[in-house]
Tab-separated table of C-alpha atoms in Angstrom:
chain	number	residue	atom	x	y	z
A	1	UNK	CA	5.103	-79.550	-52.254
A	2	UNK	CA	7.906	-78.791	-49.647
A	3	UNK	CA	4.682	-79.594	-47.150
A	4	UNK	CA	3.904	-82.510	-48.271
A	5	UNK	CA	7.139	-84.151	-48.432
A	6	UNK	CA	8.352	-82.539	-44.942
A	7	UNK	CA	10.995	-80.510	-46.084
A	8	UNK	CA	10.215	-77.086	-45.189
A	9	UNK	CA	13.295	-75.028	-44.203
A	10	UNK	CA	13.012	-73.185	-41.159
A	11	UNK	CA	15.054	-70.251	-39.546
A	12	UNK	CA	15.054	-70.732	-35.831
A	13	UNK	CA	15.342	-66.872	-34.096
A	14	UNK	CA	14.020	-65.851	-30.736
A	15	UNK	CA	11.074	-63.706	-31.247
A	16	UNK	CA	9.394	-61.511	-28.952
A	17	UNK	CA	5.590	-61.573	-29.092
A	18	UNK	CA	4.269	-57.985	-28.505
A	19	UNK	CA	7.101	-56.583	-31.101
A	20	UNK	CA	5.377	-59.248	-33.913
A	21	UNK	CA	1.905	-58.716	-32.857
A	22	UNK	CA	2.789	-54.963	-33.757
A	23	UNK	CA	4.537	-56.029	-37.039
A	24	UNK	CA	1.475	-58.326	-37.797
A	25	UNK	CA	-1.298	-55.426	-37.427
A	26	UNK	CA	1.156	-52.744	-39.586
A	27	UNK	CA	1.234	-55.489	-42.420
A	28	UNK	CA	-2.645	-55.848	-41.871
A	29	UNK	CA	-3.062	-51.837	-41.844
A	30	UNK	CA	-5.404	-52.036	-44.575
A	31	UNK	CA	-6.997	-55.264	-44.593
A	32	UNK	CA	-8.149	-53.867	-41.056
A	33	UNK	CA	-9.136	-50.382	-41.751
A	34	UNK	CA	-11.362	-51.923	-44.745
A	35	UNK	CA	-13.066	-54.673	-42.983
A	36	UNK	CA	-15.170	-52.891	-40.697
A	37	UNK	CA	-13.897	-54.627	-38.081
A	38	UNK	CA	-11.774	-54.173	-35.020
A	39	UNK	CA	-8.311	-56.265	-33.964
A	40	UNK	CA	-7.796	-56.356	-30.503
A	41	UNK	CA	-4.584	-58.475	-29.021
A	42	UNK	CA	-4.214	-59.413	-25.844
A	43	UNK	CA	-0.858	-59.980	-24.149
A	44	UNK	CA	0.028	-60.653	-20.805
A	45	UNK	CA	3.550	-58.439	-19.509
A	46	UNK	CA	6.352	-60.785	-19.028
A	47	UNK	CA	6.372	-63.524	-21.513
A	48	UNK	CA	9.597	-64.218	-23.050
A	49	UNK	CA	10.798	-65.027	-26.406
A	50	UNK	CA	9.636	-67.809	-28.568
A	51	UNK	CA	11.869	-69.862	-30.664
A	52	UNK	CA	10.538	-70.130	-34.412
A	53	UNK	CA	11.054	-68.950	-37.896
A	54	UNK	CA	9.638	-65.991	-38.131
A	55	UNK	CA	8.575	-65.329	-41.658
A	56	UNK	CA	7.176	-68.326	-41.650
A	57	UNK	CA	4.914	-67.447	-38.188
A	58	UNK	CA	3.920	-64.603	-39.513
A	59	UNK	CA	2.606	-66.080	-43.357
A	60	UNK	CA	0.164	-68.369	-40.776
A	61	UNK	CA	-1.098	-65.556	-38.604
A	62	UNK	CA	-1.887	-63.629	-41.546
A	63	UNK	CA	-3.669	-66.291	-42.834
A	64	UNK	CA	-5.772	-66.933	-40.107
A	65	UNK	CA	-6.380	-63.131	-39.400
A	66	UNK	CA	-7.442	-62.982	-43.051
A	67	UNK	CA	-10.377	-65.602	-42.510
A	68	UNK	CA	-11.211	-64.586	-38.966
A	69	UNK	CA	-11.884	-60.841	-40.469
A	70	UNK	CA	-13.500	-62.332	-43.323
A	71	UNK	CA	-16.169	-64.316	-41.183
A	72	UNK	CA	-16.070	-61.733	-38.268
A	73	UNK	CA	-20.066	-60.082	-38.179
A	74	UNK	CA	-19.319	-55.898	-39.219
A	75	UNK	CA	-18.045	-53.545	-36.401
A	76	UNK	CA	-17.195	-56.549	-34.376
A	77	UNK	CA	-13.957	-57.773	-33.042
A	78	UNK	CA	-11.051	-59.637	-34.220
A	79	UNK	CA	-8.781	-61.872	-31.277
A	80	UNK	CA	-5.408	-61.956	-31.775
A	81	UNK	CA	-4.249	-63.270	-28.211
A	82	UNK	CA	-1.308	-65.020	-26.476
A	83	UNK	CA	-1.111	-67.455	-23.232
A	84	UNK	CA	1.632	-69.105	-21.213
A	85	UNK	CA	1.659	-72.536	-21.150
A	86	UNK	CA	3.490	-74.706	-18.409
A	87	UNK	CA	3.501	-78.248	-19.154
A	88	UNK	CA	3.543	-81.685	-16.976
A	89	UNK	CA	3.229	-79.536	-13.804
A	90	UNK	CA	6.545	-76.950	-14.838
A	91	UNK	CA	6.638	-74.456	-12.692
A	92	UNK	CA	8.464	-72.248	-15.436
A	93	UNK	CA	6.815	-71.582	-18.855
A	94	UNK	CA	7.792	-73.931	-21.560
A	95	UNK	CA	5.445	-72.560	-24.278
A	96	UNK	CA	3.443	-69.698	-25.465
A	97	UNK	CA	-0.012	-70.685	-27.448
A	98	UNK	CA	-1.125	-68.202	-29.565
A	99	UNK	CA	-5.016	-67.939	-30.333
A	100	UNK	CA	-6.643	-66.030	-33.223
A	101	UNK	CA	-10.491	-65.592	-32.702
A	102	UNK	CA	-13.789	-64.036	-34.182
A	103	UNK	CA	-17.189	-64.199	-33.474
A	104	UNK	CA	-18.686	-65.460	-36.981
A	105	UNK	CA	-20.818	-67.852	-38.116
A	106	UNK	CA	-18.571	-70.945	-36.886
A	107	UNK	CA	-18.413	-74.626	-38.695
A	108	UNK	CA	-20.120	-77.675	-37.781
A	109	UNK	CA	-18.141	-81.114	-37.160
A	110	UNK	CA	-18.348	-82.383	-40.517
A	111	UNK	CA	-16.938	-78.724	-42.134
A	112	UNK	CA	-14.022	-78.832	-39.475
A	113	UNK	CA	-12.961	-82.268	-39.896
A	114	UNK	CA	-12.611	-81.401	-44.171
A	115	UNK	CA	-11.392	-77.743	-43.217
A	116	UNK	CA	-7.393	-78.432	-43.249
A	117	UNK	CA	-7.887	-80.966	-46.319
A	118	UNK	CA	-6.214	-79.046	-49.799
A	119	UNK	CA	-8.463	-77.497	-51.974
A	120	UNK	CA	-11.447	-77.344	-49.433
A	121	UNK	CA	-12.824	-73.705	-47.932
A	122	UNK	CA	-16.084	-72.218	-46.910
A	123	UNK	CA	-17.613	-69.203	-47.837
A	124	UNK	CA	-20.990	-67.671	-46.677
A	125	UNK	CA	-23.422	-66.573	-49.119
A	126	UNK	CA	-26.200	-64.654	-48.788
A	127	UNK	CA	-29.452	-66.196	-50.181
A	128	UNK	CA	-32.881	-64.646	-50.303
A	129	UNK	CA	-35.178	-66.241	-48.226
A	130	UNK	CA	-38.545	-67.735	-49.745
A	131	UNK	CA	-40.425	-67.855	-46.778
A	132	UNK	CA	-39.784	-63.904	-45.766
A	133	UNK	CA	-39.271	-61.683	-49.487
A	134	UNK	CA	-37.012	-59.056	-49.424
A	135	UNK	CA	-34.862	-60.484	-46.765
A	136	UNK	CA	-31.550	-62.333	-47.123
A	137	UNK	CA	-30.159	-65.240	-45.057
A	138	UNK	CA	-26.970	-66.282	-44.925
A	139	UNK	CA	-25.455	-69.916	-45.984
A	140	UNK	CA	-22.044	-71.956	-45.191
A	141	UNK	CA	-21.237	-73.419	-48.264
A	142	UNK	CA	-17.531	-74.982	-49.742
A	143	UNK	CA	-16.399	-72.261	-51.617
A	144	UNK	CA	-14.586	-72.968	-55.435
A	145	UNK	CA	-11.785	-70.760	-54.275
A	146	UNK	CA	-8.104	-72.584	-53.827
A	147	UNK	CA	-8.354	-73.922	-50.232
A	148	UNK	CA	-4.557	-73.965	-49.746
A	149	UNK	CA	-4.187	-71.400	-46.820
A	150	UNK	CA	-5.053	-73.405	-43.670
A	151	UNK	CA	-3.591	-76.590	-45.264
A	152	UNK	CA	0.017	-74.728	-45.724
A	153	UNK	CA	-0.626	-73.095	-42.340
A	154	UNK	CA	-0.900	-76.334	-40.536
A	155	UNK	CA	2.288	-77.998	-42.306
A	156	UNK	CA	4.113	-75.371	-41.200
A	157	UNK	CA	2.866	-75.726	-37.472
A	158	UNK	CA	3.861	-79.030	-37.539
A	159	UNK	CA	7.273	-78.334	-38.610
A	160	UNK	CA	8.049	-76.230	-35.753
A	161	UNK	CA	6.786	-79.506	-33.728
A	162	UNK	CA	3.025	-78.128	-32.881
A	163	UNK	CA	0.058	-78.529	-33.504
A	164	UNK	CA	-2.574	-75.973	-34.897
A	165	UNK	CA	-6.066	-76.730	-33.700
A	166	UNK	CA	-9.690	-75.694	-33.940
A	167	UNK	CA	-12.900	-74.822	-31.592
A	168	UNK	CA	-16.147	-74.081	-33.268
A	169	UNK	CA	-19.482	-74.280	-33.401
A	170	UNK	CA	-22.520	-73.096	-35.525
A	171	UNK	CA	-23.300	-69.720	-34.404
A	172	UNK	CA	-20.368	-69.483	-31.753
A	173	UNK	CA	-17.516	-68.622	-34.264
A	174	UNK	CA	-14.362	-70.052	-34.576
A	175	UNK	CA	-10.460	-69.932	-32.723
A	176	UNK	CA	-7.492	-71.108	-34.169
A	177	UNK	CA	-4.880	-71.874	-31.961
A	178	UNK	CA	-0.957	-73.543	-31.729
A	179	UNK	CA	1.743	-73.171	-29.190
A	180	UNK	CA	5.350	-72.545	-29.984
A	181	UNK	CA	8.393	-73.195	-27.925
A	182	UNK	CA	9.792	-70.743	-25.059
A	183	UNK	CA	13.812	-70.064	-26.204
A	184	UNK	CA	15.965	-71.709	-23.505
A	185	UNK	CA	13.262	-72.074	-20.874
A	186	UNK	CA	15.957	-73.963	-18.790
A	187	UNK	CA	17.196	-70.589	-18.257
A	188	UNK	CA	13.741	-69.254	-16.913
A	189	UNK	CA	13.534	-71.256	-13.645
A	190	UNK	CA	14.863	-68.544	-11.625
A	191	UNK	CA	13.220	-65.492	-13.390
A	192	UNK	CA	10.798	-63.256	-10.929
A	193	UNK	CA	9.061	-61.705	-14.349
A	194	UNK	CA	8.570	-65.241	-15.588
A	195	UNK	CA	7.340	-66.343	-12.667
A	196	UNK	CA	4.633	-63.458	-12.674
A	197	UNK	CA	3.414	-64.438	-15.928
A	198	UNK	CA	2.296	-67.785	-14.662
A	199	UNK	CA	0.698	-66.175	-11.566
């Protein structure tokens, strides 16, 4: 409800990537260890805080973790990954996108454009095939289950002014992505390390 009407309450703090990519995979611990999958997380050395709420950052990256290690094939990877953005030729950083990827079974057009509507999800199910017994195939289908989890995950995007997008394909998998604000990048200008990280 507080989505829909715009009037999510947010918590501004600086917050320093690696230190809640850590937190992230110790609240994950056993979501991880039972999936039969991997997370990997990439982050460059020098990037400096972001400003957001944090609790709220955090409820959307577990969300999309959740999915992406849902859909991930077994023993494969999971993406968790962060980039510095300059914008409209900067030549400091002005924002950090942050990326969650796996290599599933990806969504066509028509599934991502209903994807961030409420109530809608996907599940694959396994169906036996009638042209080869004994063997399964798998199926995308919309799933009955309550669809809310990318559809609260993008309102709260928005609210911190971003956007959070999608790239997929059938049979390429799927990466979620959103920037969030550098804290007082007018004070970066001058910084060497900052400097590095766009290098």
């Amino acid at each position: 409800s507080r989505v829909e009407a715009g009037a999510l309450r947010l918590t501004m703090e600086p917050i320093l990537i690696p230190e809640m990519f850590e937190d992230l995979e110790e609240r994950l611990e056993a979501l991880i260890s039972n999936s039969g999958r991997r997370l990997e997380k990439l982050v460059p050395p020098h990037l400096p805080a972001i400003s957001a709420d944090y609790e709220a950052i955090m409820s959307v990256l577990t969300n999309l973790l959740s999915n992406a290690f849902r859909y991930a094939p077994k023993g494969d990877r999971v993406l968790l990954e962060a980039r510095s953005v300059a914008r409209d030729g900067a030549n400091f950083l002005t924002e950090i996108e942050i990326l969650v990827s796996d290599r599933g079974p990806g969504l066509t057009e028509e599934q991502q454009a209903e994807l961030f509507t409420r109530f809608r999800t996907f599940t694959t199910i396994q169906q036996r095939g009638d042209d080869q017994p004994g063997r399964r195939q798998s199926e995308t289908r919309w799933s009955p289950s309550s669809g809310l989890g990318l559809y609260i995950s993008r309102g709260i995007i928005e609210a911190h002014s971003s956007h959070l997008t999608l790239q997929s394909r059938p049979g390429a998998g799927a990466t979620f992505a959103f920037t969030l604000a550098i804290a007082n990048p007018a004070h970066l200008i001058d910084d060497t390390s900052v400097k590095n990280a766009l290098t």
